[in-house]
Short mmCIF file of C-alpha atoms and ligand atoms in Angstrom, two decimals:
data_model
loop_
_atom_site.label_atom_id
_atom_site.label_comp_id
_atom_site.label_asym_id
_atom_site.label_seq_id
_atom_site.Cartn_x
_atom_site.Cartn_y
_atom_site.Cartn_z
CA MET A 1 -2.54 13.27 14.02
CA ARG A 2 -2.00 10.97 11.05
CA GLN A 3 -4.90 10.64 8.63
CA TYR A 4 -5.85 7.03 8.01
CA ILE A 5 -5.27 5.75 4.51
CA ILE A 6 -7.38 2.91 3.17
CA ALA A 7 -6.24 1.59 -0.20
CA GLY A 8 -7.88 -1.09 -2.31
CA ASN A 9 -5.41 -3.31 -4.11
CA TRP A 10 -7.55 -4.90 -6.79
CA LYS A 11 -4.66 -7.09 -7.98
CA MET A 12 -5.35 -8.93 -11.25
CA ASN A 13 -9.11 -8.62 -10.81
CA MET A 14 -11.65 -6.34 -12.41
CA GLY A 15 -11.27 -5.71 -16.12
CA ILE A 16 -12.16 -2.29 -17.51
CA SER A 17 -15.88 -2.82 -17.38
CA ASP A 18 -15.99 -4.40 -13.89
CA ALA A 19 -13.59 -1.75 -12.62
CA GLU A 20 -15.86 0.96 -13.95
CA THR A 21 -18.88 -0.58 -12.23
CA LEU A 22 -17.09 -0.93 -8.89
CA ALA A 23 -15.63 2.57 -9.05
CA LYS A 24 -19.06 4.02 -9.84
CA GLU A 25 -20.59 2.25 -6.87
CA LEU A 26 -17.82 3.52 -4.61
CA VAL A 27 -18.24 7.08 -5.85
CA GLU A 28 -21.98 6.86 -5.23
CA LYS A 29 -21.63 5.45 -1.73
CA ALA A 30 -18.39 7.00 -0.48
CA GLY A 31 -17.36 9.65 -2.99
CA THR A 32 -17.92 12.54 -0.59
CA SER A 33 -16.85 10.59 2.48
CA GLU A 34 -14.59 12.51 4.85
CA GLY A 35 -12.14 10.83 7.17
CA PRO A 36 -9.67 8.28 5.88
CA GLU A 37 -7.88 8.99 2.62
CA MET A 38 -9.30 6.50 0.08
CA VAL A 39 -7.24 5.07 -2.78
CA LEU A 40 -8.26 2.65 -5.54
CA CYS A 41 -5.54 0.61 -7.24
CA PRO A 42 -6.96 -1.16 -10.31
CA THR A 43 -4.91 -2.90 -13.00
CA TYR A 44 -2.94 -0.65 -15.36
CA LEU A 45 -5.53 -1.30 -18.02
CA ALA A 46 -8.38 0.12 -15.94
CA LEU A 47 -6.54 3.17 -14.58
CA ALA A 48 -7.80 5.62 -17.18
CA LYS A 49 -11.40 4.49 -16.82
CA VAL A 50 -11.32 4.57 -13.02
CA ALA A 51 -9.68 8.02 -13.15
CA GLU A 52 -12.58 9.25 -15.24
CA VAL A 53 -15.18 7.78 -12.87
CA ILE A 54 -13.65 9.11 -9.63
CA LYS A 55 -12.87 12.58 -10.97
CA GLY A 56 -14.23 15.23 -8.59
CA SER A 57 -14.79 12.73 -5.77
CA ASN A 58 -12.67 12.14 -2.66
CA LEU A 59 -11.39 8.85 -4.08
CA LYS A 60 -7.82 8.80 -5.32
CA LEU A 61 -6.05 6.65 -7.86
CA GLY A 62 -3.16 4.26 -7.27
CA ALA A 63 -1.20 1.78 -9.36
CA GLN A 64 0.07 -1.64 -8.32
CA ASP A 65 3.64 -1.30 -9.57
CA ALA A 66 5.86 0.84 -11.81
CA HIS A 67 9.11 0.42 -13.64
CA TRP A 68 12.18 2.42 -12.65
CA GLU A 69 13.22 3.45 -16.15
CA ASP A 70 11.70 6.43 -17.96
CA ASP A 71 10.92 4.66 -21.22
CA GLY A 72 12.47 2.31 -23.73
CA ALA A 73 12.72 -1.36 -24.51
CA TYR A 74 11.14 -2.87 -21.40
CA THR A 75 8.42 -5.11 -22.78
CA GLY A 76 5.44 -5.42 -20.49
CA LYS A 77 6.40 -2.54 -18.20
CA VAL A 78 4.78 0.79 -17.42
CA SER A 79 6.72 3.92 -16.45
CA VAL A 80 6.01 6.36 -13.66
CA SER A 81 5.41 9.23 -16.10
CA MET A 82 2.75 7.13 -17.84
CA LEU A 83 1.08 6.49 -14.50
CA LYS A 84 1.21 10.17 -13.68
CA GLU A 85 -0.40 11.02 -16.98
CA ALA A 86 -3.21 8.58 -16.14
CA GLY A 87 -3.92 10.46 -12.91
CA VAL A 88 -2.16 8.15 -10.46
CA GLU A 89 -1.16 9.62 -7.08
CA TYR A 90 0.01 6.51 -5.24
CA VAL A 91 2.07 3.53 -6.39
CA ILE A 92 2.20 0.24 -4.48
CA LEU A 93 5.76 -1.10 -4.55
CA GLY A 94 7.38 -4.28 -3.30
CA HIS A 95 4.16 -6.20 -2.79
CA SER A 96 4.91 -9.74 -1.60
CA GLU A 97 3.34 -11.14 -4.78
CA GLN A 98 5.82 -9.10 -6.82
CA ARG A 99 8.61 -10.33 -4.58
CA SER A 100 7.65 -14.01 -4.68
CA PHE A 101 6.40 -14.41 -8.27
CA PHE A 102 8.23 -11.74 -10.26
CA GLY A 103 11.67 -11.41 -8.80
CA GLU A 104 11.21 -8.13 -6.96
CA THR A 105 14.12 -7.46 -4.61
CA ASP A 106 14.85 -4.75 -2.06
CA GLU A 107 17.10 -3.23 -4.70
CA THR A 108 14.40 -3.01 -7.37
CA VAL A 109 11.95 -1.69 -4.80
CA ASN A 110 14.46 1.03 -3.93
CA LYS A 111 14.91 2.04 -7.59
CA LYS A 112 11.15 2.21 -8.04
CA VAL A 113 10.61 4.20 -4.83
CA LYS A 114 13.19 6.74 -6.02
CA LYS A 115 11.53 7.08 -9.41
CA VAL A 116 8.04 7.42 -7.98
CA LEU A 117 9.10 10.09 -5.47
CA ALA A 118 11.14 12.00 -8.06
CA ALA A 119 7.97 12.28 -10.15
CA GLY A 120 6.10 13.79 -7.21
CA LEU A 121 3.95 10.71 -6.64
CA LYS A 122 3.64 8.81 -3.38
CA ALA A 123 4.92 5.32 -2.77
CA ILE A 124 3.24 2.61 -0.72
CA VAL A 125 6.16 0.42 0.29
CA CYS A 126 5.15 -3.14 1.20
CA VAL A 127 7.09 -5.22 3.69
CA GLY A 128 6.30 -8.38 5.62
CA GLU A 129 7.52 -11.78 6.68
CA THR A 130 6.50 -15.26 5.54
CA LEU A 131 5.06 -17.82 7.95
CA GLU A 132 8.34 -19.68 8.00
CA GLN A 133 10.21 -16.51 8.89
CA ARG A 134 7.73 -15.65 11.66
CA GLU A 135 7.98 -19.14 13.08
CA SER A 136 11.73 -19.04 13.09
CA GLY A 137 11.69 -15.73 14.96
CA VAL A 138 13.22 -13.52 12.27
CA THR A 139 10.25 -11.23 11.58
CA GLU A 140 12.03 -8.10 12.81
CA SER A 141 15.25 -8.73 10.93
CA VAL A 142 13.33 -9.48 7.71
CA VAL A 143 11.28 -6.31 8.01
CA LYS A 144 14.35 -4.28 8.95
CA THR A 145 16.21 -5.44 5.85
CA GLN A 146 13.21 -4.65 3.65
CA VAL A 147 12.69 -1.17 5.12
CA GLU A 148 16.38 -0.26 5.01
CA GLY A 149 16.62 -1.58 1.46
CA ALA A 150 13.59 0.33 0.22
CA TYR A 151 14.73 3.62 1.81
CA ALA A 152 18.42 3.50 0.89
CA GLY A 153 19.41 6.94 -0.39
CA ILE A 154 15.94 8.44 0.15
CA SER A 155 15.97 11.83 1.86
CA ALA A 156 13.88 12.64 4.92
CA GLU A 157 11.74 15.05 2.88
CA ASP A 158 11.04 12.34 0.31
CA ALA A 159 10.42 9.72 2.96
CA LYS A 160 7.50 11.81 4.17
CA ASN A 161 5.82 11.12 0.82
CA THR A 162 5.74 7.42 1.47
CA VAL A 163 3.38 5.07 3.23
CA ILE A 164 4.56 1.71 4.53
CA ALA A 165 2.27 -1.30 4.28
CA TYR A 166 3.07 -4.04 6.76
CA GLU A 167 1.66 -7.18 5.22
CA PRO A 168 2.53 -10.47 6.88
CA VAL A 169 2.66 -12.79 3.88
CA TRP A 170 0.86 -15.54 5.78
CA ALA A 171 -2.13 -13.25 6.28
CA ILE A 172 -2.54 -12.20 2.64
CA GLY A 173 -5.59 -13.72 1.02
CA THR A 174 -5.68 -16.49 3.61
CA GLY A 175 -8.41 -15.24 5.90
CA LYS A 176 -5.85 -15.34 8.71
CA THR A 177 -5.32 -11.89 10.15
CA ALA A 178 -2.46 -10.98 12.41
CA SER A 179 -3.81 -10.37 15.90
CA ASN A 180 -4.05 -6.75 16.97
CA GLU A 181 -1.04 -7.27 19.22
CA GLN A 182 1.05 -9.02 16.55
CA ALA A 183 0.32 -6.26 14.07
CA GLN A 184 0.88 -3.41 16.54
CA GLU A 185 4.18 -4.91 17.63
CA VAL A 186 5.59 -4.90 14.10
CA HIS A 187 4.10 -1.48 13.30
CA ALA A 188 5.78 0.01 16.36
CA PHE A 189 9.01 -1.69 15.33
CA ILE A 190 8.77 -0.16 11.84
CA ARG A 191 8.13 3.28 13.29
CA GLY A 192 11.21 2.83 15.43
CA LEU A 193 13.19 1.91 12.32
CA MET A 194 12.06 5.10 10.59
CA LYS A 195 13.07 7.10 13.66
CA GLY A 196 16.52 5.52 13.50
CA LEU A 197 16.85 6.06 9.75
CA TYR A 198 15.49 9.61 9.82
CA SER A 199 14.03 11.36 12.84
CA GLU A 200 11.15 11.34 15.26
CA GLU A 201 9.36 13.82 13.00
CA VAL A 202 9.56 11.57 9.94
CA ALA A 203 8.66 8.48 11.97
CA GLU A 204 5.60 10.21 13.38
CA SER A 205 4.41 11.50 10.01
CA VAL A 206 4.80 8.34 7.90
CA ARG A 207 1.65 6.28 7.86
CA ILE A 208 1.90 2.53 8.32
CA GLN A 209 -0.92 0.47 6.87
CA TYR A 210 -1.74 -3.06 7.86
CA GLY A 211 -2.54 -5.51 5.07
CA GLY A 212 -3.61 -9.13 5.16
CA SER A 213 -7.22 -10.26 5.29
CA MET A 214 -8.48 -6.95 6.66
CA LYS A 215 -12.26 -6.79 6.49
CA PRO A 216 -15.08 -4.76 8.04
CA GLY A 217 -15.26 -7.15 11.00
CA ASN A 218 -11.64 -6.77 12.11
CA ALA A 219 -10.77 -3.32 10.73
CA GLY A 220 -12.00 -1.34 13.73
CA ASP A 221 -9.78 -3.20 16.20
CA LEU A 222 -6.74 -3.14 13.94
CA LEU A 223 -7.14 0.56 13.17
CA GLY A 224 -7.54 1.20 16.88
CA GLN A 225 -3.91 0.22 17.48
CA THR A 226 -1.57 3.14 18.12
CA ASP A 227 0.71 2.57 15.14
CA ILE A 228 -1.78 1.25 12.57
CA ASP A 229 -2.71 4.11 10.28
CA GLY A 230 -4.77 2.40 7.63
CA GLY A 231 -5.15 -0.69 5.54
CA LEU A 232 -4.05 -2.12 2.23
CA ILE A 233 -7.02 -4.21 1.26
CA GLY A 234 -7.10 -7.03 -1.28
CA GLY A 235 -10.11 -9.33 -1.30
CA ALA A 236 -12.42 -7.05 0.67
CA ALA A 237 -11.72 -4.16 -1.70
CA LEU A 238 -13.50 -5.96 -4.51
CA LYS A 239 -16.91 -5.48 -2.89
CA ALA A 240 -18.02 -1.90 -2.47
CA ASP A 241 -19.85 -2.50 0.80
CA ASP A 242 -16.90 -4.30 2.39
CA PHE A 243 -14.46 -1.60 1.32
CA ILE A 244 -16.78 1.07 2.63
CA GLY A 245 -17.21 -0.90 5.86
CA ILE A 246 -13.45 -0.69 6.37
CA ILE A 247 -13.41 3.03 5.55
CA ASN A 248 -16.17 3.61 8.09
CA ALA A 249 -14.22 1.66 10.68
CA GLY A 250 -11.50 4.30 10.28
CA LYS A 251 -13.78 7.25 11.01
P1 LIG B 1 -5.94 -9.44 1.23
O1 LIG B 1 -4.73 -8.80 0.41
O2 LIG B 1 -6.70 -8.31 1.86
O3 LIG B 1 -6.75 -10.17 0.20
O4 LIG B 1 -5.35 -10.36 2.25
C1 LIG B 1 -4.00 -7.71 0.90
C2 LIG B 1 -2.88 -7.35 -0.05
O5 LIG B 1 -2.26 -8.26 -0.63
O6 LIG B 1 -2.57 -6.17 -0.29
#
């Protein structure tokens, strides 16, 4: 039985002080909550503060990206070892906003996944099609290319330390959620890809989150689908009660 994983991707929201307030509220209301694994992914700047606040609770820390080099002249970037030092356990990689605004490619995702796993952290690998791609019927080939690209050269043992987030780009921040059937269909397809790349065992153990306008009102139905093992939550993660509503939907 796969444990649900609900992660809040705070994106470029919540400065140190707001992040502290939100994390405190979450610790108060859900800090001892059992059930889904709960991960908070604030900006780099707020990681240390959020780590301090959630210490000793059931909430875990995640980052929104990482660079693939250890250190050096990479202005603006943060390395995996720095994230580890800050208490990070999960790293979101290949988010569609990174892909569309900042030149992320399947190749850079792959380098980052390797680095994150080599450091003993867990990667949340994001994949998903745009509206145009869905409408032209290439959703599966797009997702297949992204998954195969991200996992190139990753061993089966390492693959078990990853989570995949299926995030249809047209559903992110738009209020439009994929229907339960649309989401389940792609999730099952991704699980099949993992079986082909690795084995039934790996495919059955890797958790596949849905992301894209998930909220308390639709989380229960989405999480009820056979191959949906959690959520990567943007907008609704910025309000403690909404985030907790989604966590409760996974219990
Ligand atoms: P959303 O974002 O929940 O605001 O749609 C999800 C994500 O981008 O991870």
